[in-house]
Coordinates of C-alpha atoms and ligand atoms in Angstrom, one line a residue:
M277 CA 2.2 -10.4 -19.3
Q278 CA 2.7 -6.6 -19.8
Q279 CA 2.2 -5.8 -23.6
I280 CA 3.1 -2.5 -25.2
Y281 CA 2.3 -1.9 -28.7
V282 CA 4.6 -0.4 -31.3
D283 CA 2.2 1.0 -33.8
L284 CA 3.9 1.3 -37.2
G285 CA 1.0 0.0 -39.6
K286 CA 2.0 -3.0 -41.2
S287 CA 5.1 -3.6 -39.3
S288 CA 3.5 -2.8 -36.0
Y289 CA 4.7 -5.2 -32.9
P290 CA 4.1 -5.9 -29.6
I291 CA 6.9 -5.9 -26.8
Y292 CA 5.8 -8.6 -24.0
I293 CA 7.4 -7.9 -20.4
D294 CA 7.3 -10.6 -18.2
R295 CA 9.3 -12.5 -15.6
G296 CA 10.0 -16.1 -16.7
S297 CA 8.6 -15.7 -20.1
L298 CA 12.0 -17.1 -21.9
S299 CA 10.4 -20.4 -21.5
R300 CA 7.1 -19.4 -23.4
V301 CA 8.7 -18.1 -26.5
G302 CA 7.9 -21.1 -28.7
S303 CA 4.1 -20.9 -28.0
I304 CA 3.9 -17.0 -28.6
L305 CA 6.1 -17.3 -32.0
R306 CA 3.4 -19.7 -32.9
G307 CA 0.6 -17.2 -32.2
H308 CA 2.4 -14.7 -34.5
M309 CA 3.2 -17.0 -37.6
E310 CA 3.2 -20.3 -39.1
L311 CA 6.7 -21.6 -39.4
S312 CA 8.8 -24.9 -39.1
R313 CA 12.2 -23.5 -38.7
A314 CA 14.2 -21.0 -36.6
A315 CA 17.8 -20.1 -36.0
I316 CA 18.7 -18.6 -32.4
A317 CA 21.6 -16.1 -32.9
T318 CA 23.5 -15.7 -29.3
N319 CA 27.1 -15.5 -27.9
N320 CA 28.9 -17.9 -25.6
V321 CA 27.9 -16.5 -22.3
I322 CA 24.3 -16.1 -23.2
N323 CA 24.1 -19.6 -24.6
K324 CA 25.3 -21.3 -21.8
L325 CA 22.6 -19.7 -19.5
Y326 CA 19.9 -19.4 -21.6
G327 CA 20.1 -21.2 -25.1
D328 CA 18.7 -24.5 -24.0
I329 CA 15.7 -23.0 -22.3
V330 CA 14.9 -21.0 -25.7
R331 CA 15.6 -23.6 -28.0
D332 CA 13.3 -26.2 -25.8
S333 CA 10.5 -23.7 -25.8
L334 CA 10.7 -23.5 -29.6
Q335 CA 11.3 -27.0 -30.1
S336 CA 8.3 -28.0 -27.9
A337 CA 6.3 -25.8 -30.1
G338 CA 7.3 -27.9 -33.3
I339 CA 9.8 -25.6 -34.6
E340 CA 13.1 -27.3 -35.7
T341 CA 15.5 -25.0 -34.2
E342 CA 19.4 -24.3 -34.4
I343 CA 21.9 -22.2 -32.2
V344 CA 24.3 -20.2 -33.9
E345 CA 27.1 -19.0 -31.3
V346 CA 29.1 -15.9 -31.7
P347 CA 31.8 -15.1 -29.4
D348 CA 31.0 -12.5 -26.8
G349 CA 32.2 -8.9 -27.8
E350 CA 31.6 -5.7 -29.6
E351 CA 34.1 -6.6 -32.0
Y352 CA 32.2 -9.5 -33.4
K353 CA 29.4 -7.0 -34.5
S354 CA 31.0 -7.3 -37.8
L355 CA 30.4 -8.2 -41.6
E356 CA 32.5 -11.3 -41.0
W357 CA 30.3 -12.5 -38.3
A358 CA 27.2 -11.5 -40.2
G359 CA 28.6 -13.8 -43.0
R360 CA 29.1 -16.7 -40.5
I361 CA 25.1 -16.3 -39.5
F362 CA 24.2 -16.3 -43.1
D363 CA 26.0 -19.6 -43.5
A364 CA 24.3 -21.1 -40.6
F365 CA 21.1 -19.6 -42.0
V366 CA 21.7 -21.5 -45.5
E367 CA 22.9 -24.7 -43.9
H368 CA 19.5 -25.0 -41.7
R369 CA 17.6 -24.0 -45.0
M370 CA 16.2 -20.8 -43.5
T371 CA 13.6 -19.4 -45.7
R372 CA 11.4 -16.4 -45.6
Q373 CA 8.7 -18.6 -43.7
S374 CA 11.5 -19.2 -40.9
S375 CA 12.4 -16.9 -37.9
A376 CA 15.7 -15.6 -36.6
I377 CA 15.9 -15.1 -32.9
A378 CA 18.2 -12.6 -31.4
L379 CA 19.1 -13.6 -27.9
G380 CA 21.4 -11.6 -26.3
G381 CA 22.4 -7.8 -25.5
G382 CA 22.9 -5.0 -27.8
V383 CA 25.6 -6.5 -30.1
I384 CA 23.7 -9.7 -30.6
G385 CA 20.4 -7.9 -31.2
D386 CA 22.3 -5.7 -33.8
L387 CA 24.2 -8.4 -35.5
A388 CA 21.7 -10.8 -35.8
G389 CA 18.9 -8.2 -36.4
F390 CA 21.3 -7.2 -39.7
A391 CA 21.4 -10.7 -40.8
A392 CA 17.9 -11.1 -40.5
A393 CA 17.4 -7.9 -42.5
T394 CA 19.6 -8.8 -45.2
Y395 CA 19.1 -12.7 -45.7
M396 CA 16.9 -13.3 -48.6
R397 CA 16.1 -9.5 -48.5
G398 CA 14.7 -9.8 -45.1
I399 CA 13.3 -12.8 -42.9
P400 CA 11.2 -12.6 -39.8
L401 CA 13.0 -11.6 -36.5
V402 CA 12.3 -12.1 -32.9
Q403 CA 14.4 -10.1 -30.3
I404 CA 15.1 -11.5 -26.6
P405 CA 17.0 -8.9 -25.2
T406 CA 19.0 -9.7 -22.4
S407 CA 20.9 -7.0 -21.0
L408 CA 19.4 -3.9 -19.5
I409 CA 20.5 -1.7 -22.6
A410 CA 18.8 -4.0 -25.2
Q411 CA 15.6 -4.4 -22.9
V412 CA 15.1 -0.6 -22.7
D413 CA 16.6 0.3 -26.1
S414 CA 18.5 -1.5 -28.6
S415 CA 15.5 -4.3 -29.0
V416 CA 12.9 -1.8 -30.0
G417 CA 12.9 0.5 -33.1
G418 CA 14.3 -1.8 -35.7
K419 CA 17.8 -0.3 -36.1
T420 CA 20.4 -3.2 -36.9
A421 CA 24.0 -2.6 -37.8
V422 CA 27.4 -4.1 -37.8
N423 CA 30.5 -2.0 -37.4
H424 CA 33.0 -0.8 -40.2
P425 CA 36.6 -0.6 -39.1
K426 CA 36.1 3.1 -39.7
G427 CA 33.0 3.6 -37.4
K428 CA 30.3 2.0 -35.2
N429 CA 27.4 0.9 -36.9
L430 CA 28.1 2.1 -40.3
I431 CA 26.6 -0.6 -42.2
G432 CA 23.1 -1.6 -41.4
A433 CA 19.3 -1.5 -42.1
F434 CA 15.8 -0.8 -40.5
H435 CA 14.2 -4.4 -39.7
Q436 CA 11.2 -4.3 -37.1
P437 CA 10.9 -7.7 -35.3
R438 CA 7.8 -9.5 -35.4
F439 CA 7.7 -9.2 -31.3
V440 CA 10.2 -8.3 -28.6
L441 CA 10.2 -10.6 -25.6
V442 CA 11.3 -9.1 -22.2
D443 CA 12.3 -11.6 -19.5
V444 CA 13.2 -9.3 -16.7
D445 CA 14.5 -12.3 -14.7
V446 CA 17.4 -12.7 -16.8
L447 CA 19.0 -9.4 -15.5
K448 CA 19.9 -11.3 -12.4
T449 CA 22.8 -12.9 -14.2
L450 CA 23.9 -9.6 -15.7
P451 CA 27.2 -8.3 -14.5
E452 CA 26.5 -5.3 -12.1
R453 CA 28.5 -2.9 -14.3
E454 CA 26.3 -3.7 -17.5
F455 CA 23.2 -2.9 -15.6
T456 CA 24.4 0.3 -14.3
A457 CA 25.5 1.1 -18.0
G458 CA 21.9 0.4 -19.1
L459 CA 20.6 2.7 -16.3
A460 CA 22.3 5.7 -18.4
E461 CA 19.6 4.8 -21.4
V462 CA 16.8 4.8 -18.8
I463 CA 17.8 8.3 -17.6
K464 CA 18.3 9.3 -21.0
H465 CA 14.7 8.6 -21.8
G466 CA 13.5 10.5 -18.6
M467 CA 15.8 13.7 -19.3
I468 CA 14.6 13.9 -22.8
M469 CA 10.7 13.1 -22.8
D470 CA 9.8 11.6 -19.5
R471 CA 9.7 13.7 -16.1
E472 CA 7.9 11.0 -14.4
L473 CA 10.2 7.8 -15.0
F474 CA 13.1 10.6 -14.0
G475 CA 11.3 11.1 -10.9
Y476 CA 10.5 7.6 -10.4
M477 CA 14.2 6.7 -10.6
E478 CA 14.9 9.5 -8.0
S479 CA 12.5 8.3 -5.5
N480 CA 13.3 4.4 -5.9
L481 CA 17.0 4.4 -6.9
S482 CA 18.1 2.0 -4.0
K483 CA 15.2 -0.4 -5.2
I484 CA 16.6 -0.5 -8.7
L485 CA 20.0 -0.8 -7.7
D486 CA 19.3 -3.9 -5.5
L487 CA 17.3 -5.3 -8.5
D488 CA 14.0 -5.2 -6.9
M489 CA 12.0 -6.6 -9.8
H490 CA 8.9 -4.7 -9.5
S491 CA 10.8 -1.4 -9.8
V492 CA 13.1 -2.7 -12.5
E493 CA 10.1 -3.9 -14.7
Q494 CA 8.7 -0.3 -14.2
I495 CA 11.5 1.6 -15.7
I496 CA 11.9 -1.2 -18.4
S497 CA 8.1 -0.8 -19.5
R498 CA 8.2 3.1 -19.3
S499 CA 11.4 3.2 -21.5
C500 CA 9.9 0.9 -23.9
K501 CA 6.6 3.3 -24.2
D502 CA 8.8 6.2 -24.6
K503 CA 10.9 4.5 -27.3
A504 CA 8.0 3.3 -28.9
T505 CA 6.4 6.7 -28.9
I506 CA 9.1 8.3 -30.5
V507 CA 9.7 5.3 -33.0
E508 CA 6.0 5.6 -34.1
Q509 CA 6.5 9.2 -35.0
D510 CA 9.7 8.8 -37.0
E511 CA 10.7 5.1 -37.8
K512 CA 13.6 6.2 -40.0
E513 CA 15.1 8.9 -37.8
Q514 CA 14.2 11.9 -40.3
N515 CA 13.6 14.3 -37.6
V516 CA 12.3 13.5 -34.1
R517 CA 13.9 10.4 -33.5
A518 CA 17.2 12.2 -33.2
I519 CA 16.3 12.9 -29.6
L520 CA 17.1 9.3 -28.8
N521 CA 20.7 10.6 -29.6
Y522 CA 21.2 12.7 -26.4
G523 CA 24.5 12.4 -25.0
H524 CA 25.5 10.4 -28.0
T525 CA 27.5 12.9 -29.9
V526 CA 30.2 13.2 -27.3
G527 CA 29.3 9.6 -25.7
H528 CA 30.4 8.0 -29.1
S529 CA 33.3 10.0 -29.7
I530 CA 34.6 9.1 -26.1
E531 CA 34.2 5.6 -27.0
A532 CA 36.2 6.1 -30.2
V533 CA 39.1 7.9 -28.7
T534 CA 39.2 5.3 -25.8
G535 CA 39.3 2.4 -28.2
Y536 CA 35.9 1.1 -27.2
N537 CA 37.5 -0.6 -24.2
S538 CA 37.4 1.7 -21.5
F539 CA 34.1 2.6 -21.2
R540 CA 30.8 0.4 -21.7
H541 CA 28.5 2.4 -24.0
G542 CA 26.2 3.8 -21.2
E543 CA 29.1 5.0 -19.3
A544 CA 30.3 7.0 -22.3
I545 CA 26.7 8.4 -22.8
S546 CA 26.8 9.4 -19.2
I547 CA 29.6 11.6 -19.8
G548 CA 28.1 12.7 -23.1
M549 CA 24.8 13.7 -21.2
A550 CA 26.8 15.7 -18.7
V551 CA 28.6 17.6 -21.4
A552 CA 25.3 18.2 -23.3
S553 CA 23.5 19.4 -20.4
R554 CA 26.6 21.8 -19.5
I555 CA 26.4 23.2 -23.3
A556 CA 22.6 23.8 -22.5
V557 CA 23.3 25.5 -19.1
N558 CA 25.9 27.6 -20.9
M559 CA 23.6 28.4 -23.5
E560 CA 20.8 29.5 -21.2
I561 CA 18.6 26.4 -22.4
L562 CA 18.7 24.6 -19.3
E563 CA 18.3 25.9 -15.3
E564 CA 21.5 24.8 -13.7
E565 CA 19.2 22.7 -11.3
C566 CA 18.0 20.5 -13.7
E567 CA 21.5 19.8 -14.8
I568 CA 22.4 19.2 -11.0
R569 CA 19.6 16.7 -10.7
Q570 CA 20.6 14.7 -14.0
N571 CA 24.3 14.5 -12.8
H572 CA 23.4 13.6 -9.4
L573 CA 21.1 10.8 -10.6
L574 CA 23.7 9.4 -12.8
A575 CA 26.1 9.5 -10.3
G576 CA 23.8 8.0 -7.9
C577 CA 23.6 4.9 -10.4
G578 CA 27.5 4.8 -10.2
L579 CA 27.8 6.0 -13.6
P580 CA 30.7 8.6 -14.5
T581 CA 29.8 12.3 -15.1
T582 CA 33.4 13.5 -15.7
F583 CA 36.5 12.3 -17.2
P584 CA 39.5 14.3 -16.4
D585 CA 42.0 12.6 -18.7
L586 CA 39.6 13.4 -22.1
D587 CA 41.8 14.7 -25.0
I588 CA 39.6 17.7 -26.1
D589 CA 41.1 17.7 -29.5
K590 CA 40.8 14.1 -30.3
V591 CA 37.3 14.2 -29.2
M592 CA 36.6 17.1 -31.4
D593 CA 38.2 15.4 -34.4
T594 CA 36.2 12.4 -33.8
I595 CA 32.9 14.3 -33.8
Y596 CA 33.8 15.9 -37.2
L597 CA 34.9 12.7 -38.7
D598 CA 31.7 10.9 -37.3
K599 CA 29.6 13.7 -39.0
K600 CA 31.6 14.0 -42.2
I601 CA 31.1 10.1 -42.9
R602 CA 27.3 10.3 -41.9
E603 CA 26.0 13.7 -43.1
A604 CA 26.9 16.9 -45.1
D605 CA 24.7 19.3 -43.2
R606 CA 25.5 20.8 -39.5
L607 CA 26.2 19.2 -36.4
R608 CA 22.9 18.5 -34.7
F609 CA 23.1 18.4 -31.1
V610 CA 20.3 17.4 -28.8
L611 CA 20.1 19.7 -25.7
P612 CA 18.0 19.2 -22.7
K613 CA 15.6 22.3 -22.0
D614 CA 14.1 20.7 -18.7
V615 CA 14.0 17.5 -17.0
G616 CA 11.6 15.5 -19.3
E617 CA 12.2 18.0 -22.7
A618 CA 14.7 18.1 -25.1
I619 CA 15.3 19.9 -28.5
I620 CA 17.7 19.6 -31.5
V621 CA 19.8 22.5 -31.9
E622 CA 22.1 23.1 -35.2
T623 CA 24.0 26.3 -34.0
V624 CA 26.2 24.9 -31.2
T625 CA 29.8 26.1 -32.0
D626 CA 33.2 24.3 -31.7
D627 CA 34.0 26.6 -28.7
Q628 CA 30.7 26.0 -27.0
I629 CA 31.5 22.1 -27.1
R630 CA 35.1 22.7 -26.0
N631 CA 34.3 24.8 -23.1
A632 CA 31.8 22.5 -22.0
I633 CA 34.1 19.4 -22.0
S634 CA 36.7 21.4 -20.1
E635 CA 34.0 22.5 -17.5
V636 CA 33.1 18.9 -17.3
K637 CA 36.6 17.7 -16.9
R638 CA 37.2 20.0 -14.0
Q639 CA 34.4 18.7 -12.1
Ligands
LIG990 P1 26.7 -6.6 -25.1 O1 25.5 -7.1 -25.9 O2 27.9 -6.6 -25.4 O3 26.1 -7.0 -23.6 C1 27.1 -6.4 -22.6 C2 27.6 -7.9 -21.8 O4 26.6 -8.5 -21.1 C3 28.0 -9.0 -22.7 O5 29.4 -9.5 -22.2 C4 27.2 -9.9 -22.8 O6 27.6 -11.1 -23.0 C5 26.5 -9.7 -21.4 N1 25.2 -10.2 -21.1 C6 24.1 -9.9 -21.6 N2 22.9 -10.3 -21.2 C7 23.3 -10.9 -20.3 C8 22.8 -11.6 -19.2 N3 21.2 -11.5 -19.1 N4 23.5 -12.2 -18.1 C9 24.6 -12.2 -18.3 N5 25.4 -11.8 -19.3 C10 24.7 -11.0 -20.2 O7 26.3 -4.9 -25.1 P2 25.0 -4.1 -24.9 O8 25.3 -3.0 -23.8 O9 23.8 -4.9 -24.4 O10 24.6 -3.2 -26.0 C11 25.5 -2.6 -26.7 C12 25.5 -2.6 -28.2 O11 24.2 -2.1 -28.6 C13 26.4 -1.4 -28.8 O12 26.9 -2.3 -30.1 C14 25.4 -0.6 -29.2 O13 25.9 0.0 -30.5 C15 24.1 -1.2 -29.6 N6 23.1 -0.4 -29.5 C16 22.0 -0.4 -30.4 C17 20.8 0.3 -30.3 C18 19.9 0.1 -31.5 O14 18.8 1.0 -31.4 N7 19.8 -0.7 -32.4 C19 20.6 1.2 -29.2 C20 21.7 1.0 -28.1 C21 22.8 0.5 -28.5
LIG991 N1 19.1 4.1 -30.0 C1 18.6 5.4 -30.9 C2 17.9 5.0 -31.7 O1 17.0 3.8 -31.7 O2 17.4 5.7 -32.5

């Protein structure tokens, strides 16, 4: 079993990566803490596929376990559904000596993570990510949240898990479009900080797309290492962690203007990265050749790098609404300098964003 350590002092934890590890969660959890109760939060799709395996493993380790099922969908990443998880925690007599288990994609990881962060002012949490996005990004780093009707992830907390358990085999049941969307976050890690990962993806793309488990495991472990490196330097996103938001300024706004139902998160981020790299080329920060490499890799994965129908005014309005809600200072844009290197720039003007979007729209 591969282990990647996230070094955060008292809140440090390992990420375990192995095939078939789902059925070992009970004994692994026992090795981490003394407990008699756990509650698995998952959705109806993942529960059918993997709920029993995880519950049986916990129960065989002598941990009394309940499953709390949430419907499948981003719209359930809400305070209302966090409330229902709290109800189940109370009913199951969960305490700070119990553990919440988030079994699912990024939606469940964020929602169950938020419930664990706030119930009794914080109880232990285990992340078992089942989508590629969750395995390479959202389960690592402790960001948990629910959405507010006015914006995504507006209510949340930092709450690091006791460990993250990545079972690569579960990706076999992940819909292809979700897998592809997850690749956008891997390419993001390559672009902002990991030239080798980027090169590995270029050289092994057909194997990755064919779900060759060795290659998939490589990109997952590399991505987890990259994310761990950033989170270790800046757990609460005071500075360098912001580079993980590469492609997200425009990407989030594309998700918002399309009502969160046209694009998967990773697809919107892919277009966002195409726009950010165009801004960087126009500002002479990035060589055009690097932009071409990035867009070629994104397109090779089947990800969008253009969106001809995009309404630029609406995108700009959403970017500023998002910024107004979240921060008083200037817009911080993450721009690539090279394949494997990114910087945060606060001087990008509205016109530069608009021009880049219209160029990307025309591609
Ligand atoms: P998701 O959780 O909705 O999962 C995508 C779909 O795949 C769902 O229908 C889910 O049921 C299904 N699924 C997941 N694993 C499966 C499996 N193994 N087999 C079959 N079906 C499976 O979405 P996502 O893309 O995983 O995550 C997106 C969410 O993550 C967003 O809410 C985003 O805000 C959040 N996110 C959080 C962070 C963070 O740092 N906390 C980072 C990135 C994204
Ligand atoms: N996904 C961005 C972060 O974890 O900071």
